[in-house]
PDB file of C-alpha atoms in Angstrom:
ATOM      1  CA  UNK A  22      51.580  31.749  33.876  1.00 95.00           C
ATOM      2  CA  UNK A  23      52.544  28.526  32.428  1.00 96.00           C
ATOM      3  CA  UNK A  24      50.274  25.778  30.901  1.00 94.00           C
ATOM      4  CA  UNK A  25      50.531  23.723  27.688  1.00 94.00           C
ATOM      5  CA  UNK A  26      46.778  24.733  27.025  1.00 93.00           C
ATOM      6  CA  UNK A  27      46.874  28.001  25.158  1.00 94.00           C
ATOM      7  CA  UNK A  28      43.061  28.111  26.372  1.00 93.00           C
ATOM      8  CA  UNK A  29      43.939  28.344  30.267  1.00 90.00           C
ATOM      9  CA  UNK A  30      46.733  29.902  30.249  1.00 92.00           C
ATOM     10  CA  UNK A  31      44.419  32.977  28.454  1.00 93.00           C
ATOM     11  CA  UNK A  32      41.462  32.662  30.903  1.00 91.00           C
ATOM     12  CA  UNK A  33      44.067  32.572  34.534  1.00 91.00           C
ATOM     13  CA  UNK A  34      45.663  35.245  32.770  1.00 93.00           C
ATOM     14  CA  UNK A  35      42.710  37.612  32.231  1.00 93.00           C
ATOM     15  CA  UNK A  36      41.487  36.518  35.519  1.00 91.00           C
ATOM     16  CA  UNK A  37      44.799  37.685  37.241  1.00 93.00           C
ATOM     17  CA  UNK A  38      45.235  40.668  35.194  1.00 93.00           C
ATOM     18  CA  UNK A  39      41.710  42.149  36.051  1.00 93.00           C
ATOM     19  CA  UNK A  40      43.021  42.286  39.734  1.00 92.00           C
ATOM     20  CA  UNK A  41      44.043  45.386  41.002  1.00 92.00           C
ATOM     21  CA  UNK A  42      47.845  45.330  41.628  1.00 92.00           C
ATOM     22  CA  UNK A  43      48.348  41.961  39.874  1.00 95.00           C
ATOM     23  CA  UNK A  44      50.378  42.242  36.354  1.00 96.00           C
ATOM     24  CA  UNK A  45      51.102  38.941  34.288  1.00 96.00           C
ATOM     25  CA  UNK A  46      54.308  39.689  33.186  1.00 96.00           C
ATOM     26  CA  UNK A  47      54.616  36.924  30.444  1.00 96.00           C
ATOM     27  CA  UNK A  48      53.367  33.222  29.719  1.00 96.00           C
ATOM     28  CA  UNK A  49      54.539  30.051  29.070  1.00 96.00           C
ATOM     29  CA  UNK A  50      53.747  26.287  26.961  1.00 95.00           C
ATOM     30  CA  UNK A  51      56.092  24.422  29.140  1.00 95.00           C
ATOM     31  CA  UNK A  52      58.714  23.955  31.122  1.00 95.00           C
ATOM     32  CA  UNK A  53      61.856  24.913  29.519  1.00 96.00           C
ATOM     33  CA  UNK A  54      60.053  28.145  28.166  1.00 96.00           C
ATOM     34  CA  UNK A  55      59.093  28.700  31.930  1.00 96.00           C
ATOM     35  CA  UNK A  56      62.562  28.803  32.756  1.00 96.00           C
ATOM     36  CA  UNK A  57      63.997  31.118  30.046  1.00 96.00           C
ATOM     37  CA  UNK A  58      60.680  33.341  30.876  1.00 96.00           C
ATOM     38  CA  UNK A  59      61.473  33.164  34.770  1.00 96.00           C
ATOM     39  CA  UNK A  60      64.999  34.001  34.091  1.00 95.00           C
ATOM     40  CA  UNK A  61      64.345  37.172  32.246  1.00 96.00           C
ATOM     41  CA  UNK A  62      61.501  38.435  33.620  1.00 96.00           C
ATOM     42  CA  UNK A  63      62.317  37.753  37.281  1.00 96.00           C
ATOM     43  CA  UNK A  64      58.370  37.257  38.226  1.00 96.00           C
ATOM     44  CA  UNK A  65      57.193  37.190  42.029  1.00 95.00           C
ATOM     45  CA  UNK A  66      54.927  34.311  41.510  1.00 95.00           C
ATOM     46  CA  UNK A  67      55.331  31.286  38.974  1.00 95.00           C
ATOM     47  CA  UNK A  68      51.708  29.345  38.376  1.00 94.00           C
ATOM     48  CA  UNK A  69      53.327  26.628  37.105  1.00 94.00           C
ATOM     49  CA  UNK A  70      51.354  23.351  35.720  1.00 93.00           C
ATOM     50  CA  UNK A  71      52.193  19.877  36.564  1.00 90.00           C
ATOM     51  CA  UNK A  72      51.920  17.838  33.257  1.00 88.00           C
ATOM     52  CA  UNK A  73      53.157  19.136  30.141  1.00 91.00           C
ATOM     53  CA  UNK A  74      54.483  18.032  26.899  1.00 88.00           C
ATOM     54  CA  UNK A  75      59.133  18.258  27.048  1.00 88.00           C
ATOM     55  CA  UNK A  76      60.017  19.545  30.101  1.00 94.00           C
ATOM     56  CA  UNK A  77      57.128  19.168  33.044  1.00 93.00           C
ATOM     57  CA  UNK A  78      56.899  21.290  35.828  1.00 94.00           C
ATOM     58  CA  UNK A  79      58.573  19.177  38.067  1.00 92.00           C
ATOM     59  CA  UNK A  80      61.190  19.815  35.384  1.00 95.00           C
ATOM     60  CA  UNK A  81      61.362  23.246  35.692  1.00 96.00           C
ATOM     61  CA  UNK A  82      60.762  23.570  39.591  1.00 95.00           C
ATOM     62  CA  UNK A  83      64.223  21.609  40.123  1.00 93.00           C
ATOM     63  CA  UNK A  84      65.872  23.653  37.037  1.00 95.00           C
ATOM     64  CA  UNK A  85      64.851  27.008  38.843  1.00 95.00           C
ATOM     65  CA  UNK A  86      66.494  25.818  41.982  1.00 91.00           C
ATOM     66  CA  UNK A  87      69.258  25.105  40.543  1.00 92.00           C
ATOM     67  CA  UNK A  88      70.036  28.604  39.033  1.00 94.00           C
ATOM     68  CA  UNK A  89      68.972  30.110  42.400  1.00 90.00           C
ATOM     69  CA  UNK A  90      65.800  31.598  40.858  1.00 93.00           C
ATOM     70  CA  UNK A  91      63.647  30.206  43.800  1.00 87.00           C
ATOM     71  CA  UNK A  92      63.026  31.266  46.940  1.00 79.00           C
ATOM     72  CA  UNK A  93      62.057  34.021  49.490  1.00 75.00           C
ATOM     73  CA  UNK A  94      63.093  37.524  47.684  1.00 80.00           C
ATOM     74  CA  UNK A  95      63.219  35.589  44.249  1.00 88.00           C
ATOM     75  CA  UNK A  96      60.148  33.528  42.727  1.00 93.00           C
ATOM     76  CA  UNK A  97      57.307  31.428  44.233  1.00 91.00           C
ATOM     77  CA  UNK A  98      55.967  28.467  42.415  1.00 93.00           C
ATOM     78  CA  UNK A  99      52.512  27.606  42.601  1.00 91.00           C
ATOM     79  CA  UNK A 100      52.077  23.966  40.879  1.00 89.00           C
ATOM     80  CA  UNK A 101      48.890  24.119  38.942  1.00 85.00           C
ATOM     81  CA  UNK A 102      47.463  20.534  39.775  1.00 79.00           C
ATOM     82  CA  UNK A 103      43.959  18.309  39.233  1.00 73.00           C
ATOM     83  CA  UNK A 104      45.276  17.133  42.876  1.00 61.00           C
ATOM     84  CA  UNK A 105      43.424  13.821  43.051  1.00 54.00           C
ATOM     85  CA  UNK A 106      45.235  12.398  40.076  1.00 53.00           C
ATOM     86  CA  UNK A 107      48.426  13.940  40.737  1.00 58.00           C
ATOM     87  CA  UNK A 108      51.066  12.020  42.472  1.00 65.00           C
ATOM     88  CA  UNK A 109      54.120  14.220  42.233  1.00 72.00           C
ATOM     89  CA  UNK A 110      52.778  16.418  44.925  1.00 71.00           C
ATOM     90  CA  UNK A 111      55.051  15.116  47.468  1.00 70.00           C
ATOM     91  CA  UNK A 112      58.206  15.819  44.757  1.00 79.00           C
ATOM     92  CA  UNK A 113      57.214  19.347  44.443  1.00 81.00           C
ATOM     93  CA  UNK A 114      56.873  19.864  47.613  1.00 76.00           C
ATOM     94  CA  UNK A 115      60.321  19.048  48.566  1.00 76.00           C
ATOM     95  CA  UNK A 116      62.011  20.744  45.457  1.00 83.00           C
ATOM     96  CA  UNK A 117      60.146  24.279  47.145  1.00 84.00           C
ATOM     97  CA  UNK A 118      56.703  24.528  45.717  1.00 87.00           C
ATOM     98  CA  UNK A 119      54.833  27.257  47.651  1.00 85.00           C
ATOM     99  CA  UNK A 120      51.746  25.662  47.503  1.00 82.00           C
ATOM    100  CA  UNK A 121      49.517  24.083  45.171  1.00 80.00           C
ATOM    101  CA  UNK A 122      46.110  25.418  42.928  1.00 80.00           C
ATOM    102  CA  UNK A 123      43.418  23.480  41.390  1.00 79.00           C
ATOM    103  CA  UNK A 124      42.700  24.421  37.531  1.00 80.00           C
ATOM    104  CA  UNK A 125      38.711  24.337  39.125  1.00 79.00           C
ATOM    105  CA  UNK A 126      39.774  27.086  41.871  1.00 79.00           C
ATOM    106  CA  UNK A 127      37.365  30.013  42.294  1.00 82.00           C
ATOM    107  CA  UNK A 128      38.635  33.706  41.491  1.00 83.00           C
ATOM    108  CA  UNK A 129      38.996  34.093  44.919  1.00 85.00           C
ATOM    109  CA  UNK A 130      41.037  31.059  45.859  1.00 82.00           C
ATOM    110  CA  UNK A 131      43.358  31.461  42.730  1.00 87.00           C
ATOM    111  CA  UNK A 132      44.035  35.713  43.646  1.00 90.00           C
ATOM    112  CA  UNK A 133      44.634  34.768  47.090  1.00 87.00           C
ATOM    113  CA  UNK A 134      46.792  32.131  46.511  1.00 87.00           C
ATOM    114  CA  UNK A 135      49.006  34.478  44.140  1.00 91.00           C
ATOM    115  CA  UNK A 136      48.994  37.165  46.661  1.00 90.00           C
ATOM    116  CA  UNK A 137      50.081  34.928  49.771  1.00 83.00           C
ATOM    117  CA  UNK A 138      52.893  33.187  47.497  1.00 86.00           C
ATOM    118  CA  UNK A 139      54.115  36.825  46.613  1.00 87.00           C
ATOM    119  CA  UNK A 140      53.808  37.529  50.317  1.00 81.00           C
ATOM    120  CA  UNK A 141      55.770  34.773  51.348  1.00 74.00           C
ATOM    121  CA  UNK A 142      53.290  33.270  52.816  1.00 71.00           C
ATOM    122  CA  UNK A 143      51.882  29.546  51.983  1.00 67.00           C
ATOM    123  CA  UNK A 144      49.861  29.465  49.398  1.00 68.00           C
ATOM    124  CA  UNK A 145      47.516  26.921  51.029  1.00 61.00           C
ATOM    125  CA  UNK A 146      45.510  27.262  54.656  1.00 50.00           C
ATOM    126  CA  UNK A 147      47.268  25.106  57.463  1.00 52.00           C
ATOM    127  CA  UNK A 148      44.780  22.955  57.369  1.00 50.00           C
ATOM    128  CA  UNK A 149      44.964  22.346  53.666  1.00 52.00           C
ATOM    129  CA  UNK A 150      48.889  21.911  53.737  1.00 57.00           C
ATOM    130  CA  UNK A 151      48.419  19.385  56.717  1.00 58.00           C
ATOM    131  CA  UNK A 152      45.949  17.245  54.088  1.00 60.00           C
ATOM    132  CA  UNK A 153      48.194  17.589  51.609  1.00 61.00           C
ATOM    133  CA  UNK A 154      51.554  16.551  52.743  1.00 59.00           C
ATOM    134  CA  UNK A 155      50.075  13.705  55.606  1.00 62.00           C
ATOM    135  CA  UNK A 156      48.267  12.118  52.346  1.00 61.00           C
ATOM    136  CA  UNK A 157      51.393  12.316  50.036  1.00 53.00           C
ATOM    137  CA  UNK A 158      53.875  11.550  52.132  1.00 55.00           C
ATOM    138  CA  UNK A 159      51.657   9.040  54.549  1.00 55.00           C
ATOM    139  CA  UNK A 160      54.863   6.395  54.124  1.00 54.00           C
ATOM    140  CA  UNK A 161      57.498   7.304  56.605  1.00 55.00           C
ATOM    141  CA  UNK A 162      61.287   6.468  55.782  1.00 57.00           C
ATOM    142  CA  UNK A 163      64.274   7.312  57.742  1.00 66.00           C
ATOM    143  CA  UNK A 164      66.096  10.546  56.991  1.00 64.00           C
ATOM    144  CA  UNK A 165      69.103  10.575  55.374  1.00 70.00           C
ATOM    145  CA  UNK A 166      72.612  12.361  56.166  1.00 74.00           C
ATOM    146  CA  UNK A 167      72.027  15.140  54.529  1.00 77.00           C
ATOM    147  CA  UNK A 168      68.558  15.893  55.861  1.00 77.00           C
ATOM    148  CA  UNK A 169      69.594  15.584  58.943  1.00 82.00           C
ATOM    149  CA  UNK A 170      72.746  17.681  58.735  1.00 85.00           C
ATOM    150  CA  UNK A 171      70.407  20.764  57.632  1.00 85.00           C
ATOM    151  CA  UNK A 172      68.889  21.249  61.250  1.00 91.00           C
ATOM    152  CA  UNK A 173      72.772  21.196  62.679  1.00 90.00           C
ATOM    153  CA  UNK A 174      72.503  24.567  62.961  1.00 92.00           C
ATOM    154  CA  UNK A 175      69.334  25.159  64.488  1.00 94.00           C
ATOM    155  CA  UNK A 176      68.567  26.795  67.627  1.00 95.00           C
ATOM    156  CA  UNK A 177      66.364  25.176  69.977  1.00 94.00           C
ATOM    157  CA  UNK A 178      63.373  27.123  69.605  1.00 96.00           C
ATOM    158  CA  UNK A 179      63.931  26.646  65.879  1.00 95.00           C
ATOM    159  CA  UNK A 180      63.403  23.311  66.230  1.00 93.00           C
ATOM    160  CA  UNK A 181      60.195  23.748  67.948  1.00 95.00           C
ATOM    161  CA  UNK A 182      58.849  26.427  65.026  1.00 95.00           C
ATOM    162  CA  UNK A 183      60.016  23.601  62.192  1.00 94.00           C
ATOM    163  CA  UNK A 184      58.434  21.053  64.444  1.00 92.00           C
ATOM    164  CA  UNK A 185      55.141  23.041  64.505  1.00 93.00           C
ATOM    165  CA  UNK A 186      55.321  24.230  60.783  1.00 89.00           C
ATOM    166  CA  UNK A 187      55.763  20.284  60.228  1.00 85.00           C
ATOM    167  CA  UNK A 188      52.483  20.366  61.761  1.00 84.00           C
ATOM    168  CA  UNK A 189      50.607  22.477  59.465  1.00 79.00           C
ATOM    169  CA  UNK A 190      50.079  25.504  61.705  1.00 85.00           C
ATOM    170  CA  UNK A 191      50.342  29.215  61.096  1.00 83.00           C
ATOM    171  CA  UNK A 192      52.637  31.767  62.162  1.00 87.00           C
ATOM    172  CA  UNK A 193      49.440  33.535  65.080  1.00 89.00           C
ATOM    173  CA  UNK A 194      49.107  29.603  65.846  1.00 91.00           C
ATOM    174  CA  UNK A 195      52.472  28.963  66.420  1.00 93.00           C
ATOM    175  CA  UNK A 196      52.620  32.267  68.313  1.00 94.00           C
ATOM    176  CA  UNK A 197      50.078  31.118  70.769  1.00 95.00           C
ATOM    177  CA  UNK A 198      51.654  27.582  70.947  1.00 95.00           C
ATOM    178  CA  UNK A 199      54.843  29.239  72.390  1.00 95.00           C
ATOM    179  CA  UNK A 200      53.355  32.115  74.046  1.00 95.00           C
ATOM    180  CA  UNK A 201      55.723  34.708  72.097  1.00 95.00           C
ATOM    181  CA  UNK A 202      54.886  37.679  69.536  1.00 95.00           C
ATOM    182  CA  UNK A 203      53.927  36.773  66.028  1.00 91.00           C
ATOM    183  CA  UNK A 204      56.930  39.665  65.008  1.00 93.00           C
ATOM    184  CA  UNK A 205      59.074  37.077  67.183  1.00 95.00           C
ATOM    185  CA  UNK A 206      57.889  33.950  64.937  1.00 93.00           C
ATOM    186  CA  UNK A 207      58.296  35.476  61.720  1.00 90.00           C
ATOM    187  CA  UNK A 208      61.573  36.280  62.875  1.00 93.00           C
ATOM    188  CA  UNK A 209      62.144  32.431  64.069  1.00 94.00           C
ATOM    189  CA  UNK A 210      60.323  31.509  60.714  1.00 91.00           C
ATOM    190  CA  UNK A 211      63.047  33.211  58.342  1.00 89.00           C
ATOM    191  CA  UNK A 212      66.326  32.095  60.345  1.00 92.00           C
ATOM    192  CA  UNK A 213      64.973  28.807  59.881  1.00 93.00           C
ATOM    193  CA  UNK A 214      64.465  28.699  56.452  1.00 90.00           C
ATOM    194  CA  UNK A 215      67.410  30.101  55.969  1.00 88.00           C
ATOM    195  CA  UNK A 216      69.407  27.667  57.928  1.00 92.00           C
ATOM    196  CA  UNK A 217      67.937  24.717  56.840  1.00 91.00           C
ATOM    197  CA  UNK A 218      67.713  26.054  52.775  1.00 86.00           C
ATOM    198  CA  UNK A 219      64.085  25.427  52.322  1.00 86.00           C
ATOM    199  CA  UNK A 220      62.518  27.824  50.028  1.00 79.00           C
ATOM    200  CA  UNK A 221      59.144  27.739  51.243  1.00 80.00           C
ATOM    201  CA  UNK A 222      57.042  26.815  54.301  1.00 81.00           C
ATOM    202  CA  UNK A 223      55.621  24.070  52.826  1.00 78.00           C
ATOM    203  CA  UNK A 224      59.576  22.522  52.102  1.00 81.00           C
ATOM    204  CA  UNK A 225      60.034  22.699  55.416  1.00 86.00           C
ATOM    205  CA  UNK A 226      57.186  21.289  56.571  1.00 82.00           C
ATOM    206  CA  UNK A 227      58.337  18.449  54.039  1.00 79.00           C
ATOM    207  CA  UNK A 228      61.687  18.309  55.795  1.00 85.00           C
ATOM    208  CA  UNK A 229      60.332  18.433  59.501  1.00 87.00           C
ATOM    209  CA  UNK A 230      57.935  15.363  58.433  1.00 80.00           C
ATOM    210  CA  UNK A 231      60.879  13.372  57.045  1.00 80.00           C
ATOM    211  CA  UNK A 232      63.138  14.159  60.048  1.00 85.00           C
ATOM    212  CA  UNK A 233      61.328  15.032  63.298  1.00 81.00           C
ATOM    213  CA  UNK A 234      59.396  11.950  64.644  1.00 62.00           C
TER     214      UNK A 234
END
């Protein structure tokens, strides 16, 4: 749990740790003690705030994916975000955010969110992923090389689940879409992510925006 105010960091924390089989394993005032934190203790989900005094959170996101700390089988991030005044969400979405939580979220909204990120699921419904990333990245620009070059190796009905992930749907959506299992698009699901190094469903759907008209 990381935030520069001592006074939520305490009340997500108890929050989180009255859940049954949810553990805080440690706490953070920043970015660079996120890191060190994340490093050592290895955590299944990062909250991880925004705005902070020294090193931010977008800060820290990039620094974890750099050391390979991020990523399915390693840490989620959940960016902890006022939403309407934020306007790095489109940043931390493409540097492999899981999803995003408002400091106002219920206890409901903030447990689920943990649990789906530790899941490996989005953190966010489909429909509230498809608001986020059409109003943050609403101004289209032409991919570059190296966007492109990640969906080389992509089958072709990879490129249909990226298109549709792009799209804000879920994996039983998706399913129906193509008329195939949902064991058969979690299986598409992973090879893609894997092939195309996004480290969460809502990267991809980042990358399928910027590069599949």
């Amino acid at each position: 749990m990381v935030d520069d105010e001592p006074v939520i960091r305490a009340g997500l924390s108890a929050i989180l740790d009255s859940q049954a089989g949810l553990t805080v394993a440690g706490t953070a005032g920043d970015g660079e003690e996120a890191v060190e934190a994340c490093a050592r203790l290895r955590p299944h989900v990062l909250l991880l705030d925004v705005r902070m005094p020294r090193r931010d959170g977008l800060w820290a996101l990039a620094e974890l994916g750099r050391r390979q700390l991020l990523g399915p089988g390693r840490s989620q991030v959940l960016m902890l975000t006022t939403f309407d005044l934020d306007e790095y969400v489109d940043e931390a979405l493409a540097a492999g955010a899981a999803g995003f939580l408002l400091k106002n979220s219920s206890y409901e909204e903030l447990t689920g969110a943990v649990r789906a990120a530790a899941a490996g699921h989005s953190a966010l419904s489909p429909a509230v992923t498809r608001r986020i990333i059409e109003g943050h990245l609403s101004t289209r620009r032409r991919p570059d090389g190296q966007e492109l070059a990640r969906l080389r190796d992509l089958t072709e009905r990879e490129h249909d689940v990226l298109r549709l992930v792009g799209d804000g749907l879920s994996n039983a959506e998706i399913a129906d879409r193509l008329v195939v299992s949902l064991h058969t698009v979690k299986t598409h699901v992973s090879r893609m992510l894997a092939k195309t190094g996004c480290q969460s469903r809502a990267q991809a759907a980042v990358l399928a925006r910027n590069t599949l008209a």
